[in-house]
Coordinates of C-alpha atoms in Angstrom, one line a residue:
M1 CA 65.4 137.0 142.2
N2 CA 67.7 139.4 142.3
W3 CA 71.2 138.3 142.9
W4 CA 72.3 139.6 146.6
Q5 CA 69.9 138.2 147.5
D6 CA 71.5 134.6 147.8
M7 CA 75.1 136.4 147.2
V8 CA 78.0 135.8 148.8
C9 CA 79.7 138.8 149.7
Y10 CA 83.6 138.7 151.2
E11 CA 84.5 141.7 153.0
V12 CA 88.0 143.2 152.5
Y13 CA 89.9 145.2 154.8
P14 CA 92.4 146.7 152.2
R15 CA 95.3 147.5 155.1
A16 CA 95.8 144.5 156.4
F17 CA 94.5 142.4 152.8
A18 CA 97.1 142.0 150.3
D19 CA 100.4 144.4 150.2
S20 CA 101.5 145.7 146.7
D21 CA 104.6 147.7 147.3
G22 CA 106.6 146.3 149.7
D23 CA 105.9 149.4 152.6
G24 CA 104.2 146.7 155.2
T25 CA 100.5 148.7 154.4
G26 CA 97.8 146.5 152.6
D27 CA 96.7 148.2 149.4
L28 CA 94.0 148.9 146.5
A29 CA 96.7 146.7 144.0
G30 CA 97.8 144.6 146.4
L31 CA 94.3 143.5 146.5
T32 CA 93.7 143.8 142.7
A33 CA 95.8 140.9 142.5
R34 CA 94.6 138.7 144.9
L35 CA 90.5 139.1 143.9
E36 CA 91.9 135.1 142.6
H37 CA 91.7 134.1 145.2
I38 CA 87.7 135.6 146.7
R39 CA 86.5 134.3 142.5
D40 CA 88.1 130.9 143.4
L41 CA 86.6 131.0 147.0
G42 CA 83.0 131.2 145.5
A43 CA 82.4 134.8 146.5
D44 CA 79.9 136.9 144.3
A45 CA 80.8 140.2 145.5
V46 CA 82.9 141.8 147.2
W47 CA 82.8 144.6 149.9
C48 CA 86.2 147.2 150.3
T49 CA 86.2 148.5 153.8
P50 CA 86.9 152.4 153.3
F51 CA 89.9 153.6 150.8
Y52 CA 89.6 157.1 151.0
P53 CA 91.9 159.2 152.5
S54 CA 92.2 159.7 156.5
P55 CA 94.2 160.4 158.7
L56 CA 93.8 157.1 160.8
A57 CA 92.1 158.1 163.9
D58 CA 89.4 154.9 163.4
G59 CA 90.8 152.5 161.1
G60 CA 89.7 154.9 158.1
Y61 CA 86.6 155.2 158.9
D62 CA 87.7 158.8 159.7
I63 CA 87.4 160.2 155.9
S64 CA 89.0 162.9 154.8
D65 CA 88.1 163.1 151.4
Y66 CA 85.1 161.0 150.0
T67 CA 86.3 161.2 146.4
G68 CA 89.9 160.1 146.9
V69 CA 92.2 157.3 147.6
A70 CA 94.5 157.3 150.4
P71 CA 97.6 157.5 149.1
D72 CA 99.5 154.8 151.5
L73 CA 96.5 152.5 149.1
G74 CA 96.8 153.9 145.8
T75 CA 95.4 156.1 143.7
D76 CA 92.4 156.6 141.1
A77 CA 93.6 154.4 138.6
D78 CA 94.6 151.2 141.5
A79 CA 90.6 152.0 142.2
G80 CA 89.7 151.8 139.0
R81 CA 91.7 149.2 137.8
L82 CA 90.0 146.8 140.8
T83 CA 86.3 148.2 139.8
A84 CA 87.4 146.7 136.2
R85 CA 89.4 143.3 137.5
A86 CA 86.9 142.9 140.4
H87 CA 83.8 142.5 136.8
E88 CA 86.3 141.0 134.4
L89 CA 86.3 137.7 137.2
G90 CA 82.4 138.3 137.7
L91 CA 82.6 139.7 141.2
K92 CA 80.1 143.0 142.3
L93 CA 82.0 145.1 143.8
I94 CA 80.5 147.1 147.3
V95 CA 82.4 150.0 149.0
D96 CA 81.7 152.0 152.0
L97 CA 79.8 154.9 152.7
V98 CA 80.2 156.8 156.0
P99 CA 77.7 159.4 156.2
N100 CA 77.3 160.0 159.8
H101 CA 80.9 161.6 161.0
T102 CA 83.8 162.9 158.3
S103 CA 87.9 163.7 160.2
D104 CA 88.6 166.9 161.7
R105 CA 90.9 167.0 158.8
H106 CA 88.3 167.4 156.1
P107 CA 88.3 170.5 154.8
W108 CA 84.2 171.2 156.2
F109 CA 85.8 171.1 159.8
L110 CA 88.7 173.2 159.1
D111 CA 85.6 175.9 157.5
A112 CA 84.0 175.0 160.8
L113 CA 86.1 176.1 163.2
A114 CA 87.7 178.6 161.4
A115 CA 84.2 180.1 160.8
G116 CA 83.4 180.6 164.2
P117 CA 79.7 180.8 166.2
G118 CA 76.8 181.0 164.4
S119 CA 78.5 180.3 160.6
A120 CA 76.7 178.7 158.4
E121 CA 79.6 176.6 158.1
R122 CA 79.6 175.5 161.7
E123 CA 75.6 174.6 160.9
M124 CA 77.2 171.8 158.7
Y125 CA 78.2 170.2 161.8
L126 CA 76.4 170.1 165.4
F127 CA 77.7 172.8 167.5
R128 CA 76.1 173.7 170.4
A129 CA 76.8 176.0 173.0
G130 CA 77.9 174.0 176.9
R131 CA 76.0 174.1 179.6
G132 CA 77.1 175.4 183.4
E133 CA 77.8 179.0 184.1
A134 CA 80.1 179.5 181.8
G135 CA 79.6 177.0 179.2
E136 CA 82.5 174.7 180.7
L137 CA 79.5 171.4 180.8
P138 CA 78.9 169.5 178.0
P139 CA 75.4 169.9 175.8
N140 CA 73.8 167.0 177.0
D141 CA 75.0 163.6 178.8
W142 CA 75.4 161.3 175.4
Q143 CA 78.6 158.9 175.4
S144 CA 80.8 157.9 173.2
A145 CA 80.4 155.1 172.1
F146 CA 84.4 154.9 172.4
G147 CA 83.6 155.4 176.0
G148 CA 83.3 159.2 177.4
P149 CA 81.3 161.7 175.6
A150 CA 80.1 162.3 173.3
W151 CA 81.0 166.1 172.7
T152 CA 84.5 168.1 172.9
R153 CA 85.2 171.9 173.4
V154 CA 86.9 173.7 170.2
A155 CA 88.8 177.1 171.6
D156 CA 86.1 179.6 171.1
G157 CA 84.0 177.9 174.0
E158 CA 81.4 176.0 171.5
W159 CA 81.0 171.8 171.6
Y160 CA 80.5 169.7 168.5
C161 CA 79.2 166.3 168.9
H162 CA 81.2 163.5 167.8
L163 CA 78.8 159.7 168.7
H164 CA 82.7 158.4 167.7
A165 CA 86.1 159.6 168.4
P166 CA 86.7 163.2 169.0
E167 CA 88.6 163.4 165.5
Q168 CA 84.8 161.9 164.4
P169 CA 82.6 164.7 163.7
D170 CA 78.6 164.4 163.0
L171 CA 77.5 165.6 160.8
N172 CA 74.1 167.8 160.8
W173 CA 72.1 166.3 158.6
R174 CA 69.4 168.9 159.2
N175 CA 71.2 170.9 157.0
P176 CA 70.0 170.4 153.4
K177 CA 73.9 171.3 152.2
V178 CA 75.1 167.9 153.7
R179 CA 72.3 165.9 151.8
D180 CA 73.3 167.6 148.9
A181 CA 76.9 166.5 149.2
F182 CA 76.2 163.1 150.1
T183 CA 74.4 162.8 146.8
E184 CA 77.4 164.1 144.5
V185 CA 79.5 161.8 146.3
L186 CA 76.7 158.4 145.8
R187 CA 77.0 159.6 142.1
Y188 CA 80.5 160.2 141.9
W189 CA 81.4 156.0 142.3
L190 CA 78.3 155.1 140.6
D191 CA 80.0 157.0 137.6
R192 CA 83.4 154.8 138.5
G193 CA 81.4 151.8 137.7
V194 CA 80.7 150.3 141.6
D195 CA 77.7 147.9 142.5
G196 CA 76.9 148.7 145.4
F197 CA 77.6 150.6 149.3
R198 CA 78.0 149.8 152.7
V199 CA 75.9 152.3 154.8
D200 CA 77.8 152.9 157.9
V201 CA 76.0 153.9 161.3
A202 CA 73.3 153.8 159.1
H203 CA 71.0 154.1 162.2
A204 CA 72.6 157.4 163.9
L205 CA 72.6 160.0 160.9
F206 CA 70.0 162.6 162.7
K207 CA 69.5 163.3 166.3
A208 CA 66.5 164.5 168.4
E209 CA 65.2 168.3 167.6
G210 CA 66.6 169.6 171.5
L211 CA 69.5 167.0 171.5
P212 CA 67.4 165.8 174.8
D213 CA 69.4 164.3 177.5
A214 CA 69.6 160.4 176.5
G215 CA 68.9 159.0 180.4
P216 CA 71.1 157.5 182.8
G217 CA 70.4 153.9 181.4
Q218 CA 71.8 154.8 178.1
H219 CA 74.3 152.0 177.5
A220 CA 72.7 149.2 179.5
D221 CA 70.7 146.8 177.0
P222 CA 71.4 147.2 173.2
L223 CA 67.8 147.0 173.1
R224 CA 67.2 150.0 174.1
N225 CA 69.2 151.4 170.8
H226 CA 65.8 152.5 169.0
L227 CA 65.0 154.8 172.1
M228 CA 68.2 156.8 171.9
P229 CA 68.4 160.3 171.1
Y230 CA 70.6 160.0 168.9
Y231 CA 69.2 155.9 167.0
D232 CA 67.1 155.2 164.5
Q233 CA 64.6 159.0 164.0
E234 CA 62.1 158.6 161.8
E235 CA 63.6 161.8 159.8
L236 CA 66.1 158.0 158.2
H237 CA 63.3 156.7 155.9
P238 CA 62.9 159.8 153.8
L239 CA 66.9 159.9 153.3
Y240 CA 66.8 156.5 152.2
R241 CA 64.0 156.0 150.0
E242 CA 66.0 159.6 147.9
W243 CA 69.9 157.1 148.0
R244 CA 67.4 154.0 146.7
A245 CA 65.8 155.9 143.9
L246 CA 69.3 156.9 142.6
L247 CA 70.7 153.8 143.0
D248 CA 67.7 152.6 140.6
T249 CA 68.0 155.1 138.3
H250 CA 71.7 156.8 138.0
P251 CA 73.2 154.9 134.7
A252 CA 75.5 152.4 134.9
P253 CA 78.8 153.0 133.2
P254 CA 79.9 149.4 131.5
G255 CA 80.5 146.6 133.3
A256 CA 78.9 147.3 136.4
V257 CA 75.3 146.0 137.1
A258 CA 72.5 147.7 136.2
P259 CA 70.8 150.6 137.6
H260 CA 68.0 148.2 139.4
D261 CA 70.8 145.6 140.6
R262 CA 72.7 147.7 142.6
V263 CA 72.3 147.0 146.4
M264 CA 72.8 148.8 149.4
V265 CA 73.3 147.6 152.7
A266 CA 72.6 149.2 155.9
E267 CA 75.4 148.8 159.2
S268 CA 72.1 149.2 161.4
A269 CA 72.5 148.6 164.6
V270 CA 69.1 148.2 165.7
F271 CA 68.2 144.6 167.7
D272 CA 64.1 145.5 167.7
P273 CA 63.3 143.0 164.5
A274 CA 59.7 145.4 163.7
R275 CA 62.2 148.4 163.9
L276 CA 65.0 146.9 162.1
A277 CA 62.8 146.1 159.1
R278 CA 62.1 149.9 158.4
Y279 CA 65.3 149.3 157.0
I280 CA 64.4 147.5 154.8
R281 CA 61.3 148.4 153.5
P282 CA 60.8 148.0 149.0
D283 CA 61.8 151.8 148.8
E284 CA 64.7 152.1 151.1
M285 CA 67.7 149.9 151.7
H286 CA 67.9 146.6 150.4
Q287 CA 69.8 144.4 153.6
A288 CA 70.6 145.6 156.6
F289 CA 73.3 143.6 157.9
N290 CA 72.0 140.9 160.5
F291 CA 73.9 141.6 164.2
A292 CA 71.7 139.5 166.3
F293 CA 73.1 136.3 164.2
L294 CA 76.5 137.7 164.5
E295 CA 76.1 137.9 168.5
A296 CA 74.2 135.1 169.4
A297 CA 75.6 132.5 171.9
W298 CA 76.7 128.7 171.5
D299 CA 73.4 127.8 172.6
P300 CA 70.7 126.4 169.9
A301 CA 67.8 127.4 171.3
E302 CA 69.3 132.0 171.2
L303 CA 70.3 130.5 167.8
R304 CA 66.9 128.6 166.9
R305 CA 65.2 132.5 168.1
V306 CA 67.1 134.7 166.0
I307 CA 66.9 132.8 162.8
D308 CA 63.1 133.0 163.3
D309 CA 63.0 136.2 164.2
S310 CA 65.3 137.3 161.0
F311 CA 62.6 136.4 158.6
G312 CA 60.1 138.1 160.6
V313 CA 59.5 140.5 157.2
P314 CA 57.9 139.2 154.3
G315 CA 60.3 138.4 151.9
A316 CA 62.7 140.8 152.8
A317 CA 66.3 139.8 152.5
V318 CA 68.0 138.3 154.8
T319 CA 71.6 138.5 155.4
W320 CA 74.1 135.8 158.1
L321 CA 77.2 137.4 159.0
L322 CA 79.7 135.5 161.8
S323 CA 82.8 138.0 161.9
S324 CA 84.0 141.7 160.4
H325 CA 86.2 144.2 160.4
D326 CA 84.7 145.0 164.3
A327 CA 83.8 141.4 165.5
V328 CA 85.9 138.8 167.6
R329 CA 87.0 136.2 165.1
P330 CA 84.3 133.1 165.4
V331 CA 87.0 130.3 166.2
T332 CA 87.6 132.6 169.8
R333 CA 84.3 133.8 170.4
Y334 CA 83.0 130.7 170.2
G335 CA 86.1 129.1 172.5
S336 CA 87.5 126.4 169.0
L337 CA 87.5 125.8 166.1
A338 CA 85.2 123.1 165.6
R339 CA 82.6 124.8 166.9
A340 CA 83.6 128.6 164.2
R341 CA 83.6 125.7 160.9
A342 CA 79.7 123.9 162.3
A343 CA 78.8 127.9 162.1
A344 CA 80.0 128.9 158.3
L345 CA 78.8 125.4 157.2
L346 CA 75.1 126.8 159.5
M347 CA 75.1 130.4 157.7
L348 CA 75.7 129.2 154.4
A349 CA 72.7 127.2 154.4
L350 CA 70.9 129.3 155.7
P351 CA 68.1 130.9 152.8
G352 CA 69.3 134.8 152.8
S353 CA 72.8 136.0 151.5
A354 CA 76.0 135.8 153.2
Y355 CA 78.8 137.8 154.6
L356 CA 82.5 136.6 154.9
Y357 CA 85.6 138.5 156.6
Q358 CA 88.1 138.4 155.5
G359 CA 90.9 135.3 157.5
E360 CA 87.3 133.4 158.3
E361 CA 88.0 131.2 155.1
L362 CA 91.2 130.5 157.0
G363 CA 89.7 129.7 160.4
L364 CA 92.1 132.4 161.8
P365 CA 91.7 133.3 165.9
Q366 CA 91.5 136.7 167.0
A367 CA 94.9 137.9 166.9
E368 CA 96.6 138.8 170.7
V369 CA 98.1 142.3 169.6
P370 CA 101.1 143.8 171.5
V371 CA 100.2 147.1 173.8
D372 CA 102.8 149.4 172.1
R373 CA 101.0 148.8 168.2
I374 CA 97.4 148.5 168.9
R375 CA 95.8 151.5 166.9
D376 CA 91.9 151.3 167.9
P377 CA 91.0 154.1 170.0
L378 CA 89.1 151.7 172.2
W379 CA 91.8 151.0 173.6
E380 CA 92.8 154.6 175.0
R381 CA 89.1 156.2 175.1
S382 CA 88.2 152.8 178.0
G383 CA 91.2 153.9 179.8
R384 CA 93.4 151.3 178.5
T385 CA 90.5 148.7 179.0
E386 CA 89.4 147.2 176.3
R387 CA 91.3 146.5 173.9
G388 CA 89.5 147.0 170.9
R389 CA 89.3 145.7 167.4
D390 CA 92.8 145.7 166.4
G391 CA 92.7 141.6 167.1
A392 CA 90.6 140.9 164.0
R393 CA 92.3 143.3 161.5
V394 CA 96.1 141.9 161.6
P395 CA 97.1 140.8 157.4
M396 CA 95.7 137.8 155.7
P397 CA 98.4 135.3 155.8
W398 CA 99.3 133.3 152.4
S399 CA 102.1 132.0 152.7
G400 CA 105.8 130.8 154.5
A401 CA 107.2 129.2 157.7
R402 CA 106.8 132.5 159.1
A403 CA 105.9 136.5 159.6
P404 CA 104.3 138.7 157.6
Y405 CA 104.0 135.2 155.7
G406 CA 103.9 136.3 152.2
F407 CA 101.8 139.3 152.9
T408 CA 104.3 141.4 151.7
T409 CA 108.3 142.3 150.8
A410 CA 108.9 144.4 154.0
D411 CA 110.0 142.9 156.8
A412 CA 107.4 141.5 159.8
G413 CA 108.1 144.5 162.1
A414 CA 106.8 146.8 159.6
T415 CA 103.8 145.4 159.1
W416 CA 100.0 147.2 158.9
L417 CA 100.1 145.7 162.6
P418 CA 101.3 142.0 163.9
Q419 CA 101.7 138.9 162.2
P420 CA 101.7 135.9 165.4
D421 CA 103.9 133.4 165.6
G422 CA 102.4 129.9 164.7
W423 CA 100.6 130.9 161.5
A424 CA 102.2 128.9 158.8
G425 CA 99.5 126.0 159.3
L426 CA 96.7 128.9 158.3
T427 CA 98.3 130.5 155.5
V428 CA 96.3 129.9 151.9
A429 CA 99.2 127.6 150.4
A430 CA 99.0 125.7 153.7
Q431 CA 95.1 125.2 153.5
E432 CA 95.1 125.1 149.7
T433 CA 96.7 121.1 149.5
D434 CA 95.2 119.8 152.9
P435 CA 91.7 119.1 152.2
G436 CA 90.3 118.5 155.4
S437 CA 91.2 122.6 155.8
T438 CA 89.2 125.2 156.5
L439 CA 89.6 127.0 152.6
A440 CA 88.5 123.2 151.4
L441 CA 85.6 123.6 154.0
Y442 CA 84.9 127.0 152.6
R443 CA 85.1 126.0 148.6
A444 CA 83.1 123.0 149.5
A445 CA 80.3 124.9 151.2
L446 CA 80.1 127.6 148.3
R447 CA 80.0 125.6 145.6
L448 CA 77.4 123.2 147.6
R449 CA 75.4 126.0 148.1
R450 CA 75.5 127.2 144.3
A451 CA 74.6 123.7 143.0
H452 CA 71.8 123.2 145.9
P453 CA 70.3 127.1 145.8
A454 CA 67.4 128.3 148.0
P455 CA 64.0 128.0 146.1
D456 CA 63.5 131.7 147.6
P457 CA 66.0 133.5 149.6
A458 CA 63.4 135.1 151.9
A459 CA 61.3 131.8 153.1
P460 CA 62.1 130.9 156.8
P461 CA 64.2 126.9 156.5
V462 CA 61.8 124.4 157.3
W463 CA 62.5 123.2 160.8
L464 CA 63.1 119.6 160.8
S465 CA 63.8 119.3 164.4
E466 CA 61.7 120.3 167.9
P467 CA 61.5 123.8 169.4
G468 CA 64.1 123.0 172.7
A469 CA 66.5 119.9 170.5
P470 CA 70.2 120.2 171.4
V471 CA 70.5 119.7 167.4
L472 CA 69.6 122.2 164.9
V473 CA 67.9 120.6 161.9
F474 CA 66.0 122.1 159.0
R475 CA 65.9 122.4 154.8
R476 CA 66.1 125.3 152.8
G477 CA 64.8 123.4 149.3
E478 CA 66.5 119.8 148.7
L479 CA 69.9 121.4 151.0
G480 CA 69.1 119.8 154.2
C481 CA 71.2 121.1 157.7
A482 CA 72.3 119.8 161.1
V483 CA 74.4 121.3 163.9
N484 CA 74.9 119.6 166.8
L485 CA 75.3 122.3 170.0
G486 CA 74.7 119.4 172.6
A487 CA 76.5 117.7 174.2
E488 CA 76.3 114.0 173.4
S489 CA 76.6 112.7 169.9
V490 CA 73.5 112.2 168.1
P491 CA 72.2 110.5 164.7
A492 CA 73.0 111.9 161.5
P493 CA 70.6 113.3 159.3
G494 CA 70.5 111.4 155.6
R495 CA 73.4 110.8 153.8
P496 CA 76.3 113.8 154.5
L497 CA 77.6 115.8 151.5
L498 CA 79.8 118.0 153.2
S499 CA 80.5 117.9 157.3
S500 CA 82.1 120.4 159.4
G501 CA 84.8 117.7 161.5
P502 CA 84.7 114.3 161.3
L503 CA 81.6 111.9 161.7
D504 CA 81.3 109.3 164.2
G505 CA 80.8 106.3 161.8
D506 CA 76.6 107.6 161.7
A507 CA 76.8 110.0 164.2
L508 CA 77.5 113.3 164.7
P509 CA 79.8 114.4 166.9
P510 CA 78.5 117.4 169.3
D511 CA 80.0 120.8 168.5
T512 CA 80.4 119.7 164.0
A513 CA 77.6 120.0 161.7
V514 CA 76.2 118.1 158.5
W515 CA 74.5 118.8 155.2
F516 CA 72.7 116.6 153.1
L517 CA 70.0 116.1 150.6
A518 CA 66.5 116.5 152.4
P519 CA 63.8 114.7 151.1
P520 CA 60.6 116.2 151.0
S521 CA 59.7 114.2 153.4
S522 CA 62.5 114.4 155.3
R523 CA 61.6 110.5 157.2
T524 CA 65.6 110.6 158.5
A525 CA 65.7 113.8 159.9
R526 CA 62.5 112.6 161.8
S527 CA 63.1 109.5 163.3
A528 CA 66.9 110.9 164.5
H529 CA 65.5 113.5 166.4
G530 CA 62.1 112.6 167.3
D531 CA 60.5 115.3 165.3
T532 CA 56.4 115.8 165.2
D533 CA 56.1 118.9 163.6
D534 CA 54.0 118.6 160.3
D535 CA 56.1 121.5 159.0
A536 CA 58.7 118.5 158.7
R537 CA 56.2 117.0 156.0
D538 CA 56.7 119.4 153.4

């Protein structure tokens, strides 16, 4: 079994994690100094979102140098110290690769603008003539994920494609020069000891030949994503096979994992399980993020369906996540801390690997960022109707009774994003001394998860509850999990090892999860929930 098949990976948004130099912005040295928190939590790996030079039109995902370090985050030496310290602590390091687009300040794009229509420099991107009598209309009807047309016109009359912000021009992946350039980017970071890559927007690099119109329903239903001419093209897969071969063979420096142990994770917003499975074939990506689980409602039927669908590819690695830098935090999304804690035990009990996002282990809610401090381009691009993702990107609260809660020595008003009042009880320092805290729950869960590993991380859980029941009960090996998503208390199965909230005697209250040891007969679970499924007797 490979380490990544059942890993717990902790995502860090470095500008919001820990500030080492007092400028109010988190940095690589701050992350390095706080790695023990991640190790002590029980994680196996750290995924660090982009720390590359960026004008910050999209929170660092508009990159102007793929092999550099943003000056406000540190230096190349800081990146090296981060990698070395992570390895000293037994943590793997995964970094972001953002191949769909660059910043509009990237030298490639500046050269393309200067060179003009028909030049080799413009062929690095998707420049096209416009429609209409004078080329005044965009080349097609594609819409940006951030609102408005996915095209911007430049001074000489041509238009360039950007599936995100105008400051993020999309690359032309049918140009061999683009392919070669990113091969060198991968080699650069592998030579510096990283253990894997999370590939941003992995489903959108290639656009359909001819760039045809998408039609009126292009954003109506996420299940139609694979039908869009800018999503999920077949040319992606030979590219990912090339990258997989590189990861599997490129020499590893001291301290890094062996080449065949590296991992590549797709951020692929493809919701059709059969099509998503194509990204994680044995010679392509190792994993793909499970957005269907992230977006599932607090509903037993929907969660059970998503879990079953996630195991649709025999032998493939399965991932689980409840939050990320792009998602509303689970406390807010589910409507309560109780549900978020129960969801955490559900996720961590499932076979496969789990991705945690900084602050999830503290039970942080989504923060309300004042309008004058919003950074997310969604705010302006949506006509100020969508506040965007900043509420999940406010700085971590480490200690203290008021902002900046130990995140920085700067004044609270100088932080990357403002922290809310009332977070004193949510800091790491406050929760470390509270055995009932969310931090204590996550630490205990990760210890038990390690002590009771899934026999096969790629095998689905054994259901011990009937389809349609308001309580989800299953086991992965000897570890059992029951989650009450109903409105009434039910008998708790087995002898509890860990619960997300107080039990009511022998009863499992609503919005509560419990872990228990599940013997092969699972008699307790069957009698408590009326299960007669033969699978429950395995």
